[in-house]
PDB file of C-alpha atoms in Angstrom:
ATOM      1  CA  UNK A 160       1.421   0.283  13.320  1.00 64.00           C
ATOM      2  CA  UNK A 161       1.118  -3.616  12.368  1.00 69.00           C
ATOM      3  CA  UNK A 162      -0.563  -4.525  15.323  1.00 76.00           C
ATOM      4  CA  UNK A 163      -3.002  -2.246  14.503  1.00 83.00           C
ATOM      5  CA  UNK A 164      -3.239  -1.922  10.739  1.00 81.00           C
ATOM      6  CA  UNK A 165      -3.819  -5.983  10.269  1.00 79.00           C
ATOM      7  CA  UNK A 166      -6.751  -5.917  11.960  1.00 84.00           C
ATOM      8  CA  UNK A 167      -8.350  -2.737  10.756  1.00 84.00           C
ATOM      9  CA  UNK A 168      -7.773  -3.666   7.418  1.00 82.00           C
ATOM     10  CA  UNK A 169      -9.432  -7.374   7.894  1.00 81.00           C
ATOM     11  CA  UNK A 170     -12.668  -5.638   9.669  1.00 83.00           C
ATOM     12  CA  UNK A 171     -12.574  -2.534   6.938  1.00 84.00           C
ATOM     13  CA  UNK A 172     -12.486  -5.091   4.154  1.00 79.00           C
ATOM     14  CA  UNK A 173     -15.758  -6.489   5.382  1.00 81.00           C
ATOM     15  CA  UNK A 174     -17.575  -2.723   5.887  1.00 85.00           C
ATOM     16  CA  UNK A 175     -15.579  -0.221   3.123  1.00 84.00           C
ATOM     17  CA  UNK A 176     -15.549  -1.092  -0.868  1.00 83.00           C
ATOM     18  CA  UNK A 177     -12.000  -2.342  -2.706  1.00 79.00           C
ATOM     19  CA  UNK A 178     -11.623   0.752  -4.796  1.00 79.00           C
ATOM     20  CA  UNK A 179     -12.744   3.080  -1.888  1.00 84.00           C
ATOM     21  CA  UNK A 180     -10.565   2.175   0.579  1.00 84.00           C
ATOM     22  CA  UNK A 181      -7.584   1.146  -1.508  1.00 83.00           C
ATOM     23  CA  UNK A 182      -7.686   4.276  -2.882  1.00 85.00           C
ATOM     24  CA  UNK A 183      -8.142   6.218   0.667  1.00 86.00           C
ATOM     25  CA  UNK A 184      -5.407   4.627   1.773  1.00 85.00           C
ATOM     26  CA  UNK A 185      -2.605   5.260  -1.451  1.00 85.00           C
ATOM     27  CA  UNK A 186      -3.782   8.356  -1.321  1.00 86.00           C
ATOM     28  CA  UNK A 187      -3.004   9.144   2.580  1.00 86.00           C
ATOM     29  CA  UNK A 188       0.440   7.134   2.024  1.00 84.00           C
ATOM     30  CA  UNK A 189       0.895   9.308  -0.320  1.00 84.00           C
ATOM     31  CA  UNK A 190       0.113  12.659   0.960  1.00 84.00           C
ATOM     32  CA  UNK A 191       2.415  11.556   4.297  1.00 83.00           C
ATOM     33  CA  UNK A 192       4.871  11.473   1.876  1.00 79.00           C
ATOM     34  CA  UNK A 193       4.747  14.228   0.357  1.00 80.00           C
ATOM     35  CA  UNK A 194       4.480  16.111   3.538  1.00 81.00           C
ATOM     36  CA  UNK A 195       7.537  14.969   4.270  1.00 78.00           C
ATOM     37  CA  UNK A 196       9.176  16.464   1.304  1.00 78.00           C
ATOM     38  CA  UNK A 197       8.949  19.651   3.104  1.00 79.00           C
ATOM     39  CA  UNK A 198      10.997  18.339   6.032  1.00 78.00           C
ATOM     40  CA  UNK A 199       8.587  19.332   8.735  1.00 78.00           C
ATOM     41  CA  UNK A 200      10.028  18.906  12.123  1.00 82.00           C
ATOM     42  CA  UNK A 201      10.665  15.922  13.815  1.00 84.00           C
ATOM     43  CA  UNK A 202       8.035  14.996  15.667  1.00 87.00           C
ATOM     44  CA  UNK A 203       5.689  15.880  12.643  1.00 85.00           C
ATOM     45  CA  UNK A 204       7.699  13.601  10.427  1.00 81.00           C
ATOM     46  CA  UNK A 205       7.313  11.006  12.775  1.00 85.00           C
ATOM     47  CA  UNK A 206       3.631  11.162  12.515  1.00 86.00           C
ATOM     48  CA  UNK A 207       3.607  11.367   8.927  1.00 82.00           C
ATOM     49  CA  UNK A 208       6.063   8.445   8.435  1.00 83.00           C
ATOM     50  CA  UNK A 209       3.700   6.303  11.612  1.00 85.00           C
ATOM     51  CA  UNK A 210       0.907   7.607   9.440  1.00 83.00           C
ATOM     52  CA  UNK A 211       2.199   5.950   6.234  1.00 81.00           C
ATOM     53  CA  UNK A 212       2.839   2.280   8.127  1.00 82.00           C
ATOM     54  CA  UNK A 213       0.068   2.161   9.537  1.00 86.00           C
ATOM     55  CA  UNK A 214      -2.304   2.649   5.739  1.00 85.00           C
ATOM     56  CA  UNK A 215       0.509   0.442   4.131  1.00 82.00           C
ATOM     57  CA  UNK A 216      -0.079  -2.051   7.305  1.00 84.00           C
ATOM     58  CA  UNK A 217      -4.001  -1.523   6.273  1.00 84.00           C
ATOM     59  CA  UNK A 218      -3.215  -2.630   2.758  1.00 82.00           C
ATOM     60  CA  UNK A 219      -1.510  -5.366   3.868  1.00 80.00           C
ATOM     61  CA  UNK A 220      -4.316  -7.264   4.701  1.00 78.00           C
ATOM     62  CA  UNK A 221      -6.117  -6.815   1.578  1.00 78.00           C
ATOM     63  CA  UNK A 222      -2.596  -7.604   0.097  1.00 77.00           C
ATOM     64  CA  UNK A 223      -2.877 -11.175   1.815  1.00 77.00           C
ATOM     65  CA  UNK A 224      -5.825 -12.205   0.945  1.00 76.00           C
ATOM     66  CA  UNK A 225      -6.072 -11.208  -2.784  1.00 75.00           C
ATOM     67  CA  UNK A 226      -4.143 -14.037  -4.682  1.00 74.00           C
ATOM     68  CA  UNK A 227      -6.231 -16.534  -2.893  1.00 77.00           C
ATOM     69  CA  UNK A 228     -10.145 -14.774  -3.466  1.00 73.00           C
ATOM     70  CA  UNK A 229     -11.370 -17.064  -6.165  1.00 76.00           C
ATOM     71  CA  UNK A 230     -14.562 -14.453  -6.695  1.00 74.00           C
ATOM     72  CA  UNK A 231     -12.138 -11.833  -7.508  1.00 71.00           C
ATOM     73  CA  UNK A 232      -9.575 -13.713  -9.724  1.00 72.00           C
ATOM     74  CA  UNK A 233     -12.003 -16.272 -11.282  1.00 77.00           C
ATOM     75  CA  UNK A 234     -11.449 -20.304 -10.806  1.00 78.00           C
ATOM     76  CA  UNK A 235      -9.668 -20.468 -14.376  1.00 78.00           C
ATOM     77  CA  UNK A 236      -7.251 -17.183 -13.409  1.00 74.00           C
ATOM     78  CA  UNK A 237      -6.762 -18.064  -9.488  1.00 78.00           C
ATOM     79  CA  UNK A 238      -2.885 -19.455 -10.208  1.00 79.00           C
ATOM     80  CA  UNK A 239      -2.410 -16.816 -12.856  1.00 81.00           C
ATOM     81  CA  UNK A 240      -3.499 -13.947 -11.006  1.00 77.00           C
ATOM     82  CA  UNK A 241      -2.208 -15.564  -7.335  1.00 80.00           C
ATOM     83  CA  UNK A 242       1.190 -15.803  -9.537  1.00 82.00           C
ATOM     84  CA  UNK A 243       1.496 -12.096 -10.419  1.00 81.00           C
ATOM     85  CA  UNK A 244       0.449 -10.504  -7.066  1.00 78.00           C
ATOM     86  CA  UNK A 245       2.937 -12.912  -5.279  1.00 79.00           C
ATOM     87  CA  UNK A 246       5.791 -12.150  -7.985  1.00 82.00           C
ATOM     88  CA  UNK A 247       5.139  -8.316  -8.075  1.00 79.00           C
ATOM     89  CA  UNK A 248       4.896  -8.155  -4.371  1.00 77.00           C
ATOM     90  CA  UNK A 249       8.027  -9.759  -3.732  1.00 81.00           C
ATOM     91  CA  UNK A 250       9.091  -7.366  -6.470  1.00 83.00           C
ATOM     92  CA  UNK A 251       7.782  -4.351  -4.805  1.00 78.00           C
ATOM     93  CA  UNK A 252       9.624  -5.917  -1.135  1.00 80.00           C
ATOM     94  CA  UNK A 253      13.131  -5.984  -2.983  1.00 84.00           C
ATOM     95  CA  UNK A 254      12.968  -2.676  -4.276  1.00 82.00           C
ATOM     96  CA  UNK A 255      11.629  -0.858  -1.009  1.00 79.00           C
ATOM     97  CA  UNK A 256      14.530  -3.081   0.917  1.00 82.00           C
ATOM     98  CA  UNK A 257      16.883  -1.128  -1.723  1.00 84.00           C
ATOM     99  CA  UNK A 258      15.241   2.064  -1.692  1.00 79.00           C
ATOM    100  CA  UNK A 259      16.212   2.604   2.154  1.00 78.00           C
ATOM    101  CA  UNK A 260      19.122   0.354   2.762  1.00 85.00           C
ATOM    102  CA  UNK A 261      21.088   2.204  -0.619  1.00 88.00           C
ATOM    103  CA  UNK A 262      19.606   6.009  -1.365  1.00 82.00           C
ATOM    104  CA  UNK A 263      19.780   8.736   0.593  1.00 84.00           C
ATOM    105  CA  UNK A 264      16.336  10.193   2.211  1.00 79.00           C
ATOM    106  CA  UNK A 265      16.336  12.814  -0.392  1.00 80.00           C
ATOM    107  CA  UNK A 266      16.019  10.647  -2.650  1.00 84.00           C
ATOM    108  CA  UNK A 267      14.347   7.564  -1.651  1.00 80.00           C
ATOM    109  CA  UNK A 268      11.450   9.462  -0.281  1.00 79.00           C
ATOM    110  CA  UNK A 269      10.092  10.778  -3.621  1.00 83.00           C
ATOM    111  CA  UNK A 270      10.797   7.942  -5.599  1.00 83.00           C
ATOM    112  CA  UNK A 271       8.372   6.312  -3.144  1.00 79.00           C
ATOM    113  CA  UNK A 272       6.022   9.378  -3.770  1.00 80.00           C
ATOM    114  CA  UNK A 273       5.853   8.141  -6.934  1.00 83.00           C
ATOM    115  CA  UNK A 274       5.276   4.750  -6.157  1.00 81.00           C
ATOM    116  CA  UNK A 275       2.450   5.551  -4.058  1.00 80.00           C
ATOM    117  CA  UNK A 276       0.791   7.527  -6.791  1.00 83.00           C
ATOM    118  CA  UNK A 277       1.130   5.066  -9.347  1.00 83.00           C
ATOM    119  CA  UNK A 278      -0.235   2.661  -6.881  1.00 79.00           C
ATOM    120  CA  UNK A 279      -3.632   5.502  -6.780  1.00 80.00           C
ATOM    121  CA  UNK A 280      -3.465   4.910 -10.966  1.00 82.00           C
ATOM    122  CA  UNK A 281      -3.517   0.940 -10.659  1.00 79.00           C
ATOM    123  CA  UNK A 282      -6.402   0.527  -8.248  1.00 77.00           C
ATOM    124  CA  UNK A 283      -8.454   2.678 -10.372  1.00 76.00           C
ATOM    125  CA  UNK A 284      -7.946   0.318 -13.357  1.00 77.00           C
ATOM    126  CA  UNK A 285      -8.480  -2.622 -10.920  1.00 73.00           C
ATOM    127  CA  UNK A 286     -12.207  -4.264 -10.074  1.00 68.00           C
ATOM    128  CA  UNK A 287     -14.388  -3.816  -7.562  1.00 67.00           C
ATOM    129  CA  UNK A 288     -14.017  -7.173  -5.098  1.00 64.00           C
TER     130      UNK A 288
END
């Protein structure tokens, strides 16, 4: 799913609004996983969870690129703002790492549910690039 998401999310930066897309793409992580809170079978779950790497692999690109876009963060707030995304993402990469190396399924996938709807309340708060 990275070897594909990367570079759709680099040409769909260029082609699809921030908000839009951002947004598209929480909200299909998040409906994956919600689909799997009905424990579908396997092969459906596998789609679901490929599904939700490949939008999160989609996001990643955007994810990249963000601390260092001086038209979205402003000269005087580029280290600032660079600062927080790096610190919250290496945040968001220790608690996922916990989330499925110490909680059970159950319970790991719908406190990543949540996650990814939060994530749907953030970018709308968040400016257009």
């Amino acid at each position: 799913a990275n070897v594909i998401g990367r570079p759709l999310g680099y040409l769909f930066r260029n082609c699809v609004p921030f908000r839009v897309l951002q947004s598209a793409l929480a909200v299909t992580t998040a409906l994956s996983l919600g689909f799997l809170l009905i424990k579908p079978g396997l092969i459906i779950a596998s789609i679901l969870m490929g599904l939700g790497k490949l939008t999160y692999s989609i996001q990643g690109a955007e994810a990249s690129i963000l601390p260092f876009d001086v038209t979205y963060l402003g000269s005087s707030g580029l280290t600032l703002g660079a600062g927080v995304i790096s610190s919250t993402g290496m945040l968001g990469a220790i608690f996922g790492t916990s989330l499925a190396a110490f909680l059970h399924p159950s319970i790991a996938v719908p406190v990543t549910l949540c996650v990814s709807i939060l994530q749907i309340v953030v970018i709308g708060f968040m400016g257009e690039r």
